PDB file of C-alpha atoms in Angstrom:
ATOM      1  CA  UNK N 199      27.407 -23.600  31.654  1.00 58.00           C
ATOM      2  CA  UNK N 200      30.238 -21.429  30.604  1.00 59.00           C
ATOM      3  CA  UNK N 201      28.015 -18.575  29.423  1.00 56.00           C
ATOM      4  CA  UNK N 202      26.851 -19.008  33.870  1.00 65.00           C
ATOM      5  CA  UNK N 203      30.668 -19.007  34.460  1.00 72.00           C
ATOM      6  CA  UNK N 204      32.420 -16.249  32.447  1.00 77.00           C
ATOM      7  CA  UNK N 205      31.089 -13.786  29.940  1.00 84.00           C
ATOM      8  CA  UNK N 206      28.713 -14.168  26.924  1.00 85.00           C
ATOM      9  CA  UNK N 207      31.496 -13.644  24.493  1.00 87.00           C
ATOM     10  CA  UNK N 208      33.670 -16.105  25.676  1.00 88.00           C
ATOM     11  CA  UNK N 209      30.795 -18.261  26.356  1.00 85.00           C
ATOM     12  CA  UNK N 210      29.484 -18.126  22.009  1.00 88.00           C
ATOM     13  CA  UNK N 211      33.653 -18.367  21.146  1.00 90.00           C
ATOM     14  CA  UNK N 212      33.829 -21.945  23.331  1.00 90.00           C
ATOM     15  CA  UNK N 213      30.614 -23.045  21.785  1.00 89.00           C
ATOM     16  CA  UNK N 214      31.809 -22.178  18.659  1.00 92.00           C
ATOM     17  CA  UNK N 215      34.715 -23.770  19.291  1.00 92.00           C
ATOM     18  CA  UNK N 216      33.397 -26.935  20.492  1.00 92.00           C
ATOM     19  CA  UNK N 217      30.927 -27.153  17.341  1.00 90.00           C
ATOM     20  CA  UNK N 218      33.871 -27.311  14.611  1.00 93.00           C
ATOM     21  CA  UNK N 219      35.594 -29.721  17.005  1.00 92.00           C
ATOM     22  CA  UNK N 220      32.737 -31.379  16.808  1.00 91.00           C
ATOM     23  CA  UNK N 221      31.981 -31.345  13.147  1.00 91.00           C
ATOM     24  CA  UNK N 222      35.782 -32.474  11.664  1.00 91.00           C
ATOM     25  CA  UNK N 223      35.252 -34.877  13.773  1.00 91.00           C
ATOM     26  CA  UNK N 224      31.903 -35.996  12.685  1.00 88.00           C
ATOM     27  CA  UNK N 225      33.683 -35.734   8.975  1.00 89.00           C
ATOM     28  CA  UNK N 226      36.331 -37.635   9.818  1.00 89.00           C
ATOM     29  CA  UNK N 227      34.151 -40.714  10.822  1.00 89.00           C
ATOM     30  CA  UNK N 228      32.120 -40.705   7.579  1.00 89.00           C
ATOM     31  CA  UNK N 229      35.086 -40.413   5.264  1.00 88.00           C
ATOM     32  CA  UNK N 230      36.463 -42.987   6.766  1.00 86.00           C
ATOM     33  CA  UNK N 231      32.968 -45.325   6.918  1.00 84.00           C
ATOM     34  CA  UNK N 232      32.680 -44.663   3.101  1.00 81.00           C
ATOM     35  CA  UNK N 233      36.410 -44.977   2.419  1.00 80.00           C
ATOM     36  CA  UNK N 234      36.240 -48.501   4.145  1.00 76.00           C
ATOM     37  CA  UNK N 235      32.743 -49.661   2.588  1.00 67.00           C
ATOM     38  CA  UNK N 236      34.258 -48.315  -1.078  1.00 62.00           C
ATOM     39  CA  UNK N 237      37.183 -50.918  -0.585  1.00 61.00           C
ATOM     40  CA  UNK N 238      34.447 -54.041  -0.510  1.00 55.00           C
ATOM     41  CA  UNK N 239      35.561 -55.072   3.288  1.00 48.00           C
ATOM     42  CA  UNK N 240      34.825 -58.644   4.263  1.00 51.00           C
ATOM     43  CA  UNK N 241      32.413 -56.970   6.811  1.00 50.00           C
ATOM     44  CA  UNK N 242      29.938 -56.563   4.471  1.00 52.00           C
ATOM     45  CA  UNK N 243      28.758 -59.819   4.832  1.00 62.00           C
ATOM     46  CA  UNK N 244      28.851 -61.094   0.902  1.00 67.00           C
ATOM     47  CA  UNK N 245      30.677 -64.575   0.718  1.00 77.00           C
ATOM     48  CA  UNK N 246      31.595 -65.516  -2.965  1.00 81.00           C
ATOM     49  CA  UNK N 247      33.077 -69.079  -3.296  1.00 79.00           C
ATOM     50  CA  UNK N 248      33.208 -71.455  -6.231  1.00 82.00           C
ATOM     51  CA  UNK N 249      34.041 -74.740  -6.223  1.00 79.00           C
ATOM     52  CA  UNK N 250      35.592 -76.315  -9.743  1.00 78.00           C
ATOM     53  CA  UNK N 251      32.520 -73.657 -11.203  1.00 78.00           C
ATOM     54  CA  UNK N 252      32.347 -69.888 -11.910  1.00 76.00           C
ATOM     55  CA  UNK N 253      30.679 -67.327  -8.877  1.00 80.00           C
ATOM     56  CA  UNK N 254      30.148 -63.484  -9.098  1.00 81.00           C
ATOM     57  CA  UNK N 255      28.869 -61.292  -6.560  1.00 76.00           C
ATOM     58  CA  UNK N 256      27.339 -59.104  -8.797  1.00 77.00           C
ATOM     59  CA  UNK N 257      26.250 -59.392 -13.133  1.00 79.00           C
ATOM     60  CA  UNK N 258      27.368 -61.951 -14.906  1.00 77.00           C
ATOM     61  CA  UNK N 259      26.619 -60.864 -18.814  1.00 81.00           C
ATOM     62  CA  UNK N 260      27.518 -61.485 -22.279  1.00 83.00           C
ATOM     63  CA  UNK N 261      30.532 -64.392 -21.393  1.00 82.00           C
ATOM     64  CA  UNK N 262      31.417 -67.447 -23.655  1.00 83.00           C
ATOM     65  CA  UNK N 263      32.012 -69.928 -21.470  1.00 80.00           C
ATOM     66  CA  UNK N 264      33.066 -73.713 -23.111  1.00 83.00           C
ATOM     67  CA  UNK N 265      34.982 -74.447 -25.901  1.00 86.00           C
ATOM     68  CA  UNK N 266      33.445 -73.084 -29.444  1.00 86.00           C
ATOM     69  CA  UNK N 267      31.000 -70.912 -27.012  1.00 85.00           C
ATOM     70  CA  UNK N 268      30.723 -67.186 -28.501  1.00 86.00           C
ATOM     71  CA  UNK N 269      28.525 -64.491 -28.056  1.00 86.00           C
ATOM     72  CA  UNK N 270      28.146 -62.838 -31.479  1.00 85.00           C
ATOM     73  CA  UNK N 271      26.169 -59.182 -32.082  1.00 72.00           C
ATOM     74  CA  UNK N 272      25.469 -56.129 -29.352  1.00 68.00           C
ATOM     75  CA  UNK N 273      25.998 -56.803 -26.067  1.00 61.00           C
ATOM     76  CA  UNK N 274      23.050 -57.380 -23.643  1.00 59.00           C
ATOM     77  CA  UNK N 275      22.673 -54.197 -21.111  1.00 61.00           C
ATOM     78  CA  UNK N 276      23.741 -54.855 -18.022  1.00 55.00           C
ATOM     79  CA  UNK N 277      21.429 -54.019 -15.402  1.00 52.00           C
ATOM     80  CA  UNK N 278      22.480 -51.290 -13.197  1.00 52.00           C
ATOM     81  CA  UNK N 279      23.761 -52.543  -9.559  1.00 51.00           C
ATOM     82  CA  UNK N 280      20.331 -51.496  -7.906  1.00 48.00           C
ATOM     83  CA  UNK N 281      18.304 -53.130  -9.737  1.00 46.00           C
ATOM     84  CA  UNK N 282      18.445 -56.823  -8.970  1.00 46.00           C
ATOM     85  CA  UNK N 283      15.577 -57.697  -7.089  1.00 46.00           C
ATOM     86  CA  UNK N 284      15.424 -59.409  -3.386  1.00 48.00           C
ATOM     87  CA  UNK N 285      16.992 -58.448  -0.225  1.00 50.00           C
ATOM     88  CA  UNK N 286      19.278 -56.061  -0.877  1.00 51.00           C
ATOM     89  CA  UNK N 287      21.533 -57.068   1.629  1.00 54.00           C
ATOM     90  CA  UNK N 288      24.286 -59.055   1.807  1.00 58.00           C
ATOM     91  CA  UNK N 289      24.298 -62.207  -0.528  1.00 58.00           C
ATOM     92  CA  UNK N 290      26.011 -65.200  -0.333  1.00 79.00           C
ATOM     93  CA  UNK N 291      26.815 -67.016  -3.552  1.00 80.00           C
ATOM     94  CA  UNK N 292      28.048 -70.586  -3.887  1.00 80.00           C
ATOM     95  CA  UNK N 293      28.948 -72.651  -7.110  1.00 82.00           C
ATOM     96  CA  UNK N 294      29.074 -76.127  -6.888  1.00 81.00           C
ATOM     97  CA  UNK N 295      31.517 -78.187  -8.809  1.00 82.00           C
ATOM     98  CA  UNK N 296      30.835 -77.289 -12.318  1.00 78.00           C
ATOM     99  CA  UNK N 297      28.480 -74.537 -11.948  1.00 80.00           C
ATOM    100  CA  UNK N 298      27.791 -70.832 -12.388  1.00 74.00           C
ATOM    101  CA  UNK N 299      26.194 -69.035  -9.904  1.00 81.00           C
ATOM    102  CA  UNK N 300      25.761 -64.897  -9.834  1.00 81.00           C
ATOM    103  CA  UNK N 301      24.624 -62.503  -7.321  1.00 79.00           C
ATOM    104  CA  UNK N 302      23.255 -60.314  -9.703  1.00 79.00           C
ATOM    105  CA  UNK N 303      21.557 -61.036 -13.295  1.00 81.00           C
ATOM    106  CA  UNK N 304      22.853 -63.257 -16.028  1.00 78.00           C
ATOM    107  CA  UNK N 305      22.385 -62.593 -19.199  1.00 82.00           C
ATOM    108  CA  UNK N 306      23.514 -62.926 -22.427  1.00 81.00           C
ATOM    109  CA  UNK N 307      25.609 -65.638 -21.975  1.00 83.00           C
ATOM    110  CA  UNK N 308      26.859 -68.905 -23.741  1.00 82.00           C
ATOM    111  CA  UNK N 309      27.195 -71.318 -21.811  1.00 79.00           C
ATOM    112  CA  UNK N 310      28.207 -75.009 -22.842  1.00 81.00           C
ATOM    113  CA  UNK N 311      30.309 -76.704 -25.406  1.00 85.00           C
ATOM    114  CA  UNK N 312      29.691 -75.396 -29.036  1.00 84.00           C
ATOM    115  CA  UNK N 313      27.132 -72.521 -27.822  1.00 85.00           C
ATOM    116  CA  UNK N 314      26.086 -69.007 -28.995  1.00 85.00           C
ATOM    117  CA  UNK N 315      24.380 -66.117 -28.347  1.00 85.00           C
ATOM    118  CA  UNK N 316      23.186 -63.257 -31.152  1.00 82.00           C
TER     119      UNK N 316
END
């Protein structure tokens, strides 16, 4: 419309205008949705609670957890964040009094009075 208006040049300077306008702005929006997803907002939907137990919204490996528990030797790999398996959505975990729940994989642990892991 401005090329019908005034000149061709002026016309491809506007445009050219308009499209880096349009392109910080375009930046600007997905720094920021990446910035905000990066801090782990409470939008995304995961709920981790625990009640009297342990809950983790991701891996739970190689932990000790009661008295004389130990985990002895090389530590079990940890499975990268992708690769649990389900929905890969948002997950809600929930312990109930006294237990251990994980959003992720658990391995390598000892769990319980007087327990190991080599």
């Amino acid at each position: 419309m401005i090329v019908a208006v005034v000149d061709l040049d002026t016309g491809d300077r506007t445009a050219s205008i308009i499209g880096a306008v349009l392109a910080a702005v375009g930046l600007v929006v997905s720094v920021l949705a990446l910035a905000r997803q990066s801090r782990g907002d409470s939008s995304s939907g995961r709920r981790v609670q625990a009640e009297r137990g342990v809950a983790a919204g991701g891996n739970v490996a190689n932990n000790a957890i009661g008295r004389n528990s130990r985990v002895d030797g090389s530590a079990s790999p940890a499975a990268s964040p992708g690769a649990t398996t389900g929905d890969s959505g948002a997950v809600d975990v929930q312990a109930g009094p006294g237990g251990v729940a994980a959003g992720g994989d658990i391995a390598g642990n000892a769990i319980g009075d007087d327990s190991q892991v080599r």
